[in-house]
Coordinates of C-alpha atoms in Angstrom, one line a residue:
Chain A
X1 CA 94.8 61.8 105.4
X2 CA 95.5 62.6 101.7
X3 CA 98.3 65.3 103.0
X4 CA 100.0 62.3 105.6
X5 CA 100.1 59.8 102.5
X6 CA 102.2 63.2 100.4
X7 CA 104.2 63.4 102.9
X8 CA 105.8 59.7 103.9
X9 CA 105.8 59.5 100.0
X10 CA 107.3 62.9 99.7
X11 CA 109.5 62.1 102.5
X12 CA 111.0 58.5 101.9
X13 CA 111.7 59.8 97.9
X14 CA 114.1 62.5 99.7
X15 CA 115.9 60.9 101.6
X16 CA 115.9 57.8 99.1
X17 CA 117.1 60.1 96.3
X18 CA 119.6 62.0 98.6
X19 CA 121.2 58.3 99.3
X20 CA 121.2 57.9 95.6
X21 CA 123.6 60.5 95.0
X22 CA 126.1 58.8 96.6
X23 CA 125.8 55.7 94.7
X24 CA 125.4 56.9 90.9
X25 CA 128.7 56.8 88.7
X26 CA 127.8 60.1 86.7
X27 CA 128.0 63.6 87.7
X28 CA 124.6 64.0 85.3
X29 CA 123.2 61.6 87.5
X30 CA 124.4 62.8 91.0
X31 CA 123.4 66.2 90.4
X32 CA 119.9 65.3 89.2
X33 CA 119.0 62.9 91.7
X34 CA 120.0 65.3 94.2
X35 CA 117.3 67.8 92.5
X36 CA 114.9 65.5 93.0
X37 CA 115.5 65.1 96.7
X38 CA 115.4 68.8 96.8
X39 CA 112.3 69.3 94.9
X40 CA 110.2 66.5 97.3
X41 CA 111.8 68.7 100.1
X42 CA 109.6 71.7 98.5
X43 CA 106.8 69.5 98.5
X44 CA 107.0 68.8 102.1
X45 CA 107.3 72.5 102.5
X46 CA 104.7 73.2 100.5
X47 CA 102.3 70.9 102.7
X48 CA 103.5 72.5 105.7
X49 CA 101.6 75.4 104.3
X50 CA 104.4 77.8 103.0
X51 CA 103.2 77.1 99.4
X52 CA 105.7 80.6 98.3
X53 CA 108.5 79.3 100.5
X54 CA 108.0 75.9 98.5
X55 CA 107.8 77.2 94.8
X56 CA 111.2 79.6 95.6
X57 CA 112.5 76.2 96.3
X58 CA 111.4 74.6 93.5
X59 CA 112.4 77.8 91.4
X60 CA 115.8 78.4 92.8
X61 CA 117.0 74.8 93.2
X62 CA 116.3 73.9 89.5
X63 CA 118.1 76.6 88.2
X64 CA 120.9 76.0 90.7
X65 CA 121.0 72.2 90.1
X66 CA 120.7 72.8 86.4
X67 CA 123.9 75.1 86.7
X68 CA 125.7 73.4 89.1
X69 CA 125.5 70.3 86.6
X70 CA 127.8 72.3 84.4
X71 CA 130.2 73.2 86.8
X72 CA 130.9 69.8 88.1
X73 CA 131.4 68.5 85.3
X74 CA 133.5 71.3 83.6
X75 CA 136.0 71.1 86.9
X76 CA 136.1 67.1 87.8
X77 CA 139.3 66.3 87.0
X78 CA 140.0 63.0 84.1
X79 CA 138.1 64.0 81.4
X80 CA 136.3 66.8 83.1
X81 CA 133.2 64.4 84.8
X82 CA 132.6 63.2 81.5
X83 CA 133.7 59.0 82.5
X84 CA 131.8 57.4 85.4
X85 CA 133.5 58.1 88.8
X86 CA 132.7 58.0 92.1
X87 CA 131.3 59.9 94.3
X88 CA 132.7 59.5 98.0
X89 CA 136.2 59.6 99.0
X90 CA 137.3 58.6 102.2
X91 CA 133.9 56.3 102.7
X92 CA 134.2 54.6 106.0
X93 CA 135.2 57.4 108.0
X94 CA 132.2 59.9 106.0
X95 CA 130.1 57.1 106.4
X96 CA 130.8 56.9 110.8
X97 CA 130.7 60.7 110.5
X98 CA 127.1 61.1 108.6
X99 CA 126.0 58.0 110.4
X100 CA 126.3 59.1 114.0
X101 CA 125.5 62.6 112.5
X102 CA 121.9 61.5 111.1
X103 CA 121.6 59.6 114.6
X104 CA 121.7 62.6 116.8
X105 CA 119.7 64.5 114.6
X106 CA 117.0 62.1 114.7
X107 CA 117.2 61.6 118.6
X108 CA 116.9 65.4 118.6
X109 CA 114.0 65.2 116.9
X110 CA 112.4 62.6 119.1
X111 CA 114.0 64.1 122.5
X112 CA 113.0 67.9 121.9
X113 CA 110.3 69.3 124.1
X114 CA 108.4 70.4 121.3
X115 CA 105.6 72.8 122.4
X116 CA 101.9 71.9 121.9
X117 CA 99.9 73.5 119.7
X118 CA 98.1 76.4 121.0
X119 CA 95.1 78.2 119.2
X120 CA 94.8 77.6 115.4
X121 CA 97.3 78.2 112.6
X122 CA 98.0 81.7 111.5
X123 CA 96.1 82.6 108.8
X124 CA 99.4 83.7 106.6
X125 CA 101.9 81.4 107.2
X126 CA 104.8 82.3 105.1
X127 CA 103.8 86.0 106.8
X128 CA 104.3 84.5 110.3
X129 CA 107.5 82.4 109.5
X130 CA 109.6 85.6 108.2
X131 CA 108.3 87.9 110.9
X132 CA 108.9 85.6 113.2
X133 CA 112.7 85.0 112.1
X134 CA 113.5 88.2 110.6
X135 CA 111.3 90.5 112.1
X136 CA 113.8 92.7 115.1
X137 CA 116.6 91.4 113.0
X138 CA 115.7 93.2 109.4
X139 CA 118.0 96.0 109.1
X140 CA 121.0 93.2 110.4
X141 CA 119.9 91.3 107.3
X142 CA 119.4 94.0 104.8
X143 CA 123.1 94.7 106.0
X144 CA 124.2 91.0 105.8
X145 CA 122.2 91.2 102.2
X146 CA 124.4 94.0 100.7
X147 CA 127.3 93.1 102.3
X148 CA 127.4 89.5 100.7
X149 CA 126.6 90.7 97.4
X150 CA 129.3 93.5 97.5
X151 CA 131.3 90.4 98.8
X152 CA 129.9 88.5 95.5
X153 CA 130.9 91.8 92.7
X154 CA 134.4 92.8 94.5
X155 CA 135.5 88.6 93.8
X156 CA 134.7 89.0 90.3
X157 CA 136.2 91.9 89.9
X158 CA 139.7 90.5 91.2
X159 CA 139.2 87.1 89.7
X160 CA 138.7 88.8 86.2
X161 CA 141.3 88.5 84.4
X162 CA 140.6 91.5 81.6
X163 CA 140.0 95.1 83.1
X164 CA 138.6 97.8 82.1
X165 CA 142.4 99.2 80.9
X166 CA 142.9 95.8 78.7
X167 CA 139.6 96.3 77.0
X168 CA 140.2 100.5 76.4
X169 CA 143.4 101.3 77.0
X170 CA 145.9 102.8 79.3
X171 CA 144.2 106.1 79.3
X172 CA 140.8 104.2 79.0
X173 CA 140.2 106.8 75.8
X174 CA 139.9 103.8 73.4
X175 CA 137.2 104.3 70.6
X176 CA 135.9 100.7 71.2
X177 CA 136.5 98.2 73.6
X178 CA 139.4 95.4 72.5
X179 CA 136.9 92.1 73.7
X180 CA 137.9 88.6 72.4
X181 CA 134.8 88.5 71.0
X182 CA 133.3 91.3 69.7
X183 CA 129.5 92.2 69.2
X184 CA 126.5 92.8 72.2
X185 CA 126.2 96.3 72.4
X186 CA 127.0 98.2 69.1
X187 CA 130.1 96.8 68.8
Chain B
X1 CA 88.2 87.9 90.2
X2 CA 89.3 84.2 88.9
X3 CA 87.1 81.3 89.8
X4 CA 88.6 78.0 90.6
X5 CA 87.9 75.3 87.7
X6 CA 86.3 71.6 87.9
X7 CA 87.8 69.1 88.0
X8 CA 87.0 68.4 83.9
X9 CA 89.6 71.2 83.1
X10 CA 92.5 68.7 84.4
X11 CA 91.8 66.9 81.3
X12 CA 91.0 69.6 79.0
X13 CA 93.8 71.7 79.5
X14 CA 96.7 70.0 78.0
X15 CA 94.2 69.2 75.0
X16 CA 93.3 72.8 74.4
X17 CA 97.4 73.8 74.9
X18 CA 98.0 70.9 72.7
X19 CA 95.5 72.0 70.4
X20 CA 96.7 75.6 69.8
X21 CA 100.4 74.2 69.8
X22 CA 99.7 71.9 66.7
X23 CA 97.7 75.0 64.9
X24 CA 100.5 77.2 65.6
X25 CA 102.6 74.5 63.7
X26 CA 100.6 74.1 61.3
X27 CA 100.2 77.6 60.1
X28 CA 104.3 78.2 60.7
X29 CA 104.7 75.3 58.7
X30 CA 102.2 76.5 55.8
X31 CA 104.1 79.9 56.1
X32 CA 107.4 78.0 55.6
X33 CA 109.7 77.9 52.1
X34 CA 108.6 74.9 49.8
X35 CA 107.0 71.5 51.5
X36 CA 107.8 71.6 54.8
X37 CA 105.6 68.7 56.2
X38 CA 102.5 70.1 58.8
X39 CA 103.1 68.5 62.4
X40 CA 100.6 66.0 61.6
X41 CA 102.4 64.3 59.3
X42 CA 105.8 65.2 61.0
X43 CA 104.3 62.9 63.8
X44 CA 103.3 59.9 61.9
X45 CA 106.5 59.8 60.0
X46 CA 108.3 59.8 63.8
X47 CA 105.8 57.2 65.0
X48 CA 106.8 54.9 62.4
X49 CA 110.7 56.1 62.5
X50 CA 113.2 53.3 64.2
X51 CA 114.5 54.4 66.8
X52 CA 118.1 55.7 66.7
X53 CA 120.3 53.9 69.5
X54 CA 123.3 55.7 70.3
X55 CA 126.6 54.1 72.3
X56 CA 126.6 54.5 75.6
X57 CA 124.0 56.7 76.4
X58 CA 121.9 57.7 79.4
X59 CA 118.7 56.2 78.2
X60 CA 117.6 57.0 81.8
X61 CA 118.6 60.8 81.9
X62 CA 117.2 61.2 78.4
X63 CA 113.4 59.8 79.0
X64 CA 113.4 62.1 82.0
X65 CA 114.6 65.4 79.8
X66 CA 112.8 64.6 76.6
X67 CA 109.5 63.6 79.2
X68 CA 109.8 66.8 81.4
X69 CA 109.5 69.3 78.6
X70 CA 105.9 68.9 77.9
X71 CA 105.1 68.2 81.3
X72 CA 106.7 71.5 82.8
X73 CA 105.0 73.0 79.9
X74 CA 101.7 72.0 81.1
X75 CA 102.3 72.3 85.0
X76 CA 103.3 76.2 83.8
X77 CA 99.9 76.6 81.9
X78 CA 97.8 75.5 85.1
X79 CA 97.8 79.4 86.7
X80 CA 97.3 80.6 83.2
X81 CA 93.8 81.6 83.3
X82 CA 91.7 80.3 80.3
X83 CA 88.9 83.6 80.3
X84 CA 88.6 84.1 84.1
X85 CA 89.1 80.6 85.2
X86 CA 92.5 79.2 85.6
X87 CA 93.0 75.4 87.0
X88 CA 94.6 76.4 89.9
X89 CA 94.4 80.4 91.0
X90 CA 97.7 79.4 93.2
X91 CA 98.4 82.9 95.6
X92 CA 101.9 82.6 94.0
X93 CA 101.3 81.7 90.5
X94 CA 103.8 84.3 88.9
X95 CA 106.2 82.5 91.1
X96 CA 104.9 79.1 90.1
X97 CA 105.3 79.9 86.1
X98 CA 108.7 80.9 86.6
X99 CA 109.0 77.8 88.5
X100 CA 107.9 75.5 86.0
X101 CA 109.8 77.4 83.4
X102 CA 113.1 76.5 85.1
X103 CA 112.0 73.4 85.2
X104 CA 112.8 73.4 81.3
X105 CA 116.6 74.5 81.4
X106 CA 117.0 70.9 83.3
X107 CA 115.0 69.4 80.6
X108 CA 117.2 70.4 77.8
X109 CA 120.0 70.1 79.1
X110 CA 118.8 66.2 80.3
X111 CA 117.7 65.8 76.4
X112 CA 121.5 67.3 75.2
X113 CA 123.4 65.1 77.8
X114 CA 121.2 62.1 77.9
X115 CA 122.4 60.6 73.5
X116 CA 125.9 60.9 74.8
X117 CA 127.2 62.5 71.9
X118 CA 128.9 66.0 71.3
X119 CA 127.0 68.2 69.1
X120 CA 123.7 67.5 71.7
X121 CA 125.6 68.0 74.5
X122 CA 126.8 71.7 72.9
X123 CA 123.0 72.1 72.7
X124 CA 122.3 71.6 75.9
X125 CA 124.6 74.0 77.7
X126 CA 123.5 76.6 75.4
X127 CA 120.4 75.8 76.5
X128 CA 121.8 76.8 79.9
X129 CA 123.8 80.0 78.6
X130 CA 120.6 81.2 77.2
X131 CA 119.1 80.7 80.4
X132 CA 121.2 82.5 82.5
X133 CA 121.1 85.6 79.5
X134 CA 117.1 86.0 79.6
X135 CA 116.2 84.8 83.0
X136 CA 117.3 87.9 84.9
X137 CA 115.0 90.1 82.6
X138 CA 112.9 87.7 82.3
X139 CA 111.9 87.5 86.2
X140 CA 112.2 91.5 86.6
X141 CA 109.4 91.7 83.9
X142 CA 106.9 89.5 85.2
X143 CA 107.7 91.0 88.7
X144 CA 106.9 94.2 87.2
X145 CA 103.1 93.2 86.3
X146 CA 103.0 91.1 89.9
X147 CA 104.0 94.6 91.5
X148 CA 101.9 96.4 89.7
X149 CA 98.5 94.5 90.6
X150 CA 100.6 94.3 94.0
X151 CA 100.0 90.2 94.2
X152 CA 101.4 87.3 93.0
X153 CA 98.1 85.9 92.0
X154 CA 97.7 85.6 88.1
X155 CA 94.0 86.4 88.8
X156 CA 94.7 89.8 90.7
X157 CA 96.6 90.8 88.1
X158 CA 93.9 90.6 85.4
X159 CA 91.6 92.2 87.7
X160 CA 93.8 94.9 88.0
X161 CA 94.1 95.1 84.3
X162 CA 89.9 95.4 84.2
X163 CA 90.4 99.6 83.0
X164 CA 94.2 100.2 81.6
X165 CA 96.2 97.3 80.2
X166 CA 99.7 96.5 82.0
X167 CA 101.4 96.6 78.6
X168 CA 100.6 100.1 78.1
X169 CA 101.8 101.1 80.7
X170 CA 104.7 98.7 81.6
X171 CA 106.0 98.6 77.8
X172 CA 109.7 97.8 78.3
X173 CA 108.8 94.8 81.0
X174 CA 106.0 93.8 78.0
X175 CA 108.7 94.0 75.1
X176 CA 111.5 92.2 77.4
X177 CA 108.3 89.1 78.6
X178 CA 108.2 88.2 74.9
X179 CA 111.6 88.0 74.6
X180 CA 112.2 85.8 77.1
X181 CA 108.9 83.4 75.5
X182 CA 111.1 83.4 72.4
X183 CA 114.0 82.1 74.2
X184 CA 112.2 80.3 76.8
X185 CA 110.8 78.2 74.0
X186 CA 114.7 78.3 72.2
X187 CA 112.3 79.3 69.2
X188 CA 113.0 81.6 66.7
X189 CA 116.1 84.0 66.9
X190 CA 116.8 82.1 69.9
X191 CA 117.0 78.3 68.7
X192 CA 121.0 78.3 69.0
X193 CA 120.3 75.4 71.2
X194 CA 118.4 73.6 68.5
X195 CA 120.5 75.5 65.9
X196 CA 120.9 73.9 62.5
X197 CA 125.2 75.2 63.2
X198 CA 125.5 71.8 65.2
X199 CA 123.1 69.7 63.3
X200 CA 120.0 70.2 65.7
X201 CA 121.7 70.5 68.9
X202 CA 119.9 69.0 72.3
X203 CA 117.2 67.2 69.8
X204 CA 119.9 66.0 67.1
X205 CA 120.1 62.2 68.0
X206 CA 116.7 62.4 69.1
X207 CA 114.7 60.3 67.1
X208 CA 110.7 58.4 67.1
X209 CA 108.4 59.1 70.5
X210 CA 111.6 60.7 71.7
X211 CA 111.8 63.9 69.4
X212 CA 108.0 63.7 69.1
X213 CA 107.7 64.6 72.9
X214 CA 110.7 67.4 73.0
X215 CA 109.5 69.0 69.6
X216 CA 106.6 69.2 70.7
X217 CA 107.1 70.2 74.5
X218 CA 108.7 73.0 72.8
X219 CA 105.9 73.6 71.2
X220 CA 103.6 74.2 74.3
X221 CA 106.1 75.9 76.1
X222 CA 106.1 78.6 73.1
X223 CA 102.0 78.1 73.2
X224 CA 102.2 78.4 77.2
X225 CA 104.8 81.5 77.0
X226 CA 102.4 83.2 74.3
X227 CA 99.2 82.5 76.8
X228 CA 100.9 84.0 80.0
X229 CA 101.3 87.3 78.2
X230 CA 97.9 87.7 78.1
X231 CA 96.9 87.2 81.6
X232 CA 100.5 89.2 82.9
X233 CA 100.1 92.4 80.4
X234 CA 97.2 92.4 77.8
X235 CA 94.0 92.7 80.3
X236 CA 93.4 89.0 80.6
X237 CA 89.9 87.8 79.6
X238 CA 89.0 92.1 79.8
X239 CA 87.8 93.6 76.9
X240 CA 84.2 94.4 75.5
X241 CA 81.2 92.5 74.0
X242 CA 82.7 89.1 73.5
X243 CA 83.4 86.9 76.5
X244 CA 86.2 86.5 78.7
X245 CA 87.0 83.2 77.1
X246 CA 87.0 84.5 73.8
X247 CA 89.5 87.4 74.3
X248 CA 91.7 84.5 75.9
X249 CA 92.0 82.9 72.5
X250 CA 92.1 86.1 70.3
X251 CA 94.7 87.2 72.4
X252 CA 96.5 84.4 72.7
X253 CA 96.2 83.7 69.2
X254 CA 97.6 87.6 68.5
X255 CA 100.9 86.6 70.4
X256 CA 101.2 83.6 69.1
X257 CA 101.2 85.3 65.3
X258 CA 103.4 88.1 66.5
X259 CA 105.9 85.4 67.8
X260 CA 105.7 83.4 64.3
X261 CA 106.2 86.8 62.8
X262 CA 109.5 87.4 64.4
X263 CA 110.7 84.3 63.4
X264 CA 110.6 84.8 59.7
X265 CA 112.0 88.2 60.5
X266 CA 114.9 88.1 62.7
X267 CA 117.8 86.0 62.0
X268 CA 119.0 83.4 65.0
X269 CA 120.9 85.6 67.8
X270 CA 124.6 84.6 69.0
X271 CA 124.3 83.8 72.8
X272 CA 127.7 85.6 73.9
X273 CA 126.0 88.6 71.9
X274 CA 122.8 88.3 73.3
X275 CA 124.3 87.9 76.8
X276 CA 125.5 90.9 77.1
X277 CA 122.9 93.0 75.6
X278 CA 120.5 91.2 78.5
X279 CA 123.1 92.1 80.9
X280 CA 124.5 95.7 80.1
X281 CA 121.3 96.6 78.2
X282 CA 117.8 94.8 79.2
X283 CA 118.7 94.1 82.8
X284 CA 119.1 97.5 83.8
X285 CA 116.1 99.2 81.7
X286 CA 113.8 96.4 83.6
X287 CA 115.3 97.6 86.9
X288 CA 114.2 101.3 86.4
X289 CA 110.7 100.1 84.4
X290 CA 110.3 98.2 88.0
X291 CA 111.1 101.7 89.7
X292 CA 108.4 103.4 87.8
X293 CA 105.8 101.0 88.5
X294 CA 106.6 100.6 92.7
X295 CA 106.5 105.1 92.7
X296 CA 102.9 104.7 90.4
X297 CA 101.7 102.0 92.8
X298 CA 103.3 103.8 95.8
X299 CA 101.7 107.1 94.9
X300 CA 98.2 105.8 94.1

């Protein structure tokens, strides 16, 4: 009973603060209200049981948000997200697009043959989930793991735009690195 | 192992974080130069302060920020346990803390974007440099002490603190944890955000209930930081003839001193400095302290 109540409450704020986004003026505001969408998403996930599933989203999506905040605003263009703007472009046809997008999702929802429940809940059910979507497939996403951050390191290393020979030298046998700012580790 | 608490303890924990918060600032501010006013004066003279109005701000965005601090504070402290009893003994508490914790970095930065004015909004997004310098450490130390008791549960890893403390045997991931409660709180050599260089930073046009509340969320979260040590790498409630509650305090209180200490001691770190020392430096050291720790539990 108490759980139900969580969740329509849990529920309409989501999807209420997920519509919000779309109508603020402010970046600040956007970004923040889509937080909070996200963060009654982990509550919902959290009352399906996966309380560590839940708090990872709560952790990660803060942090994220709280990040992502800066970026937006650093790269909107006219004063850098600074002055109210808006947040849609092209609104009728994203609006037809999301619209008949959210409608098919929901009539999959309610056209699914969704199997009964059988037995009683696991009793680990964070357990359950990963085994049952990673389990065969662990070594394929250990593999996909490395190979996305590997992915992550090689694009900073060509995006930088100082090297290791602009910070010691052509023969890298400089006696201290030539940073734009200097300091951090004995320097 | 940690008992679950009544229902009383909702109410008496933020008093009893509150409680420690305003004796911790009261003894820094009796340790401080000249007449520095205690918090409980501090507090009347806000409460009576008009409050500053600033053009075009985001009164909205601001409430939230200056509001959340305290509030993440004492969401953080509810898997702390208090003796062996914590609020909430959640099987993911480490996870939880850290949780609440981030919860913070949006809080600051809310508070330094909210006045809509410059120096503030400086504050805040060091705020968020800061972050992104101790977090990394930060999460491999307290990982550290959760792999050591091999649980997330802040109660199974006092228990498993019950013969040799973790911070004797984890010292790096100990050292780097009270870092990280320095700059988690932006306290200390880590108040750039707050920094005096741009007038008071996130909390400069903070004024009244506002700066009340965000003062003195960071206040708890330096009292909450302190108080997590204790359960993560000092034994917990452990610890002979007193009770469990009692070492709580003593220990709590012990960190909380040490932390005050370093304050008067260590002048306010640059971020871009820090930064890379947590990246080139700390990061890697908690890497191979983690290493140590998963061969001891591996070989036991």
């Amino acid at each position: 009973m108490l759980s139900d109540g969580a969740f329509y409450v849990l529920s309409v704020l989501a999807v209420a603060s997920g519509g919000l986004v779309f109508v603020f003026d402010s970046m600040a505001r956007a970004t923040f209200s889509l937080l909070t969408s996200l963060l009654c998403v982990a509550g919902v996930v959290i009352l399906l049981g996966l309380d560590y599933l839940g708090i990872v989203i709560v952790l990660m999506m803060t942090i994220e948000m709280a990040i992502m905040a800066v970026f937006m605003i650093m790269y909107m263009m006219n004063p850098a997200g600074l002055m109210p703007m808006t947040m849609v472009h092209n609104a009728k046809g994203a609006g037809l697009i999301c619209g008949v997008l959210f409608a098919l999702l929901v009539a999959g929802i309610f056209l699914a043959p969704w199997p009964a429940i059988k037995g009683r809940p696991p009793e680990d059910v964070t357990m359950d989930l990963g085994l049952s979507l990673m389990g065969p497939q662990m070594l394929t996403m250990m593999t996909l793991g490395m190979a996305l951050f590997a992915t992550i390191v090689s694009s900073v290393v060509l995006a930088t735009r100082r090297g290791r020979y602009d910070r010691l030298g052509d023969d890298l046998d400089a006696e201290a690195a030539d940073d734009p700012v200097r300091g951090g580790v004995g320097r | 192992m940690a008992e679950s608490a009544s229902l009383w303890s909702i109410l008496a924990l933020p008093l009893v974080l509150g409680a420690f918060a305003v004796g911790a600032a009261t003894v820094d501010a009796r340790l401080g130069p000249g007449s520095v006013p205690g918090p409980g004066r501090e507090v009347l003279r806000l409460l009576v302060q008009q409050r500053r109005v600033t053009n075009a701000a985001d009164q909205l965005l601001l409430r939230l920020g200056v509001t959340l601090l305290p509030v993440a504070a004492v969401l953080a402290a509810v898997v702390v346990p208090f003796g062996f009893t914590a609020l909430s003994d959640l099987p993911d508490g480490i996870v939880w803390f850290n949780a609440m914790e981030a919860l913070a970095w949006a809080a600051v930065w809310l508070a330094g974007w909210g006045p809509n004015s410059a120096l503030s909004m400086i504050g805040g997004y060091r705020f968020l440099a800061q972050g992104l310098a101790y977090e990394i450490p930060h999460m491999l130390a307290i990982t550290t002490a959760a792999l050591g008791a091999e649980s997330l549960r802040v109660g199974a890893v006092v228990d498993a603190q019950s013969g040799l403390w973790f911070a004797v045997w984890m010292p790096v991931a100990f050292v780097i944890y009270l870092a990280s409660a320095l700059a988690m709180a932006f306290w200390g050599p880590f108040d750039q955000p707050v920094g005096s260089d741009v007038a008071g930073g996130a909390a400069a046009e903070l004024s009244g209930v506002d700066r009340i509340l965000f003062l003195g969320g960071r206040w708890l979260l330096l009292t909450v930081a302190a108080a997590a040590a204790v359960p993560l790498f000092l034994g917990g409630g452990h610890g002979p003839l007193l009770p469990g509650w009692a070492w709580t305090l003593i220990k709590t209180a012990a960190v909380l001193a040490l932390l005050l200490w370093v304050r008067r001691r260590l002048p306010v770190l640059r971020m871009d400095r820090y930064m890379e020392v947590a990246w080139v430096a700390l990061t890697p050291l908690a890497i191979v302290q983690a290493l140590v720790v998963a061969l001891v539990v591996l070989g036991r």
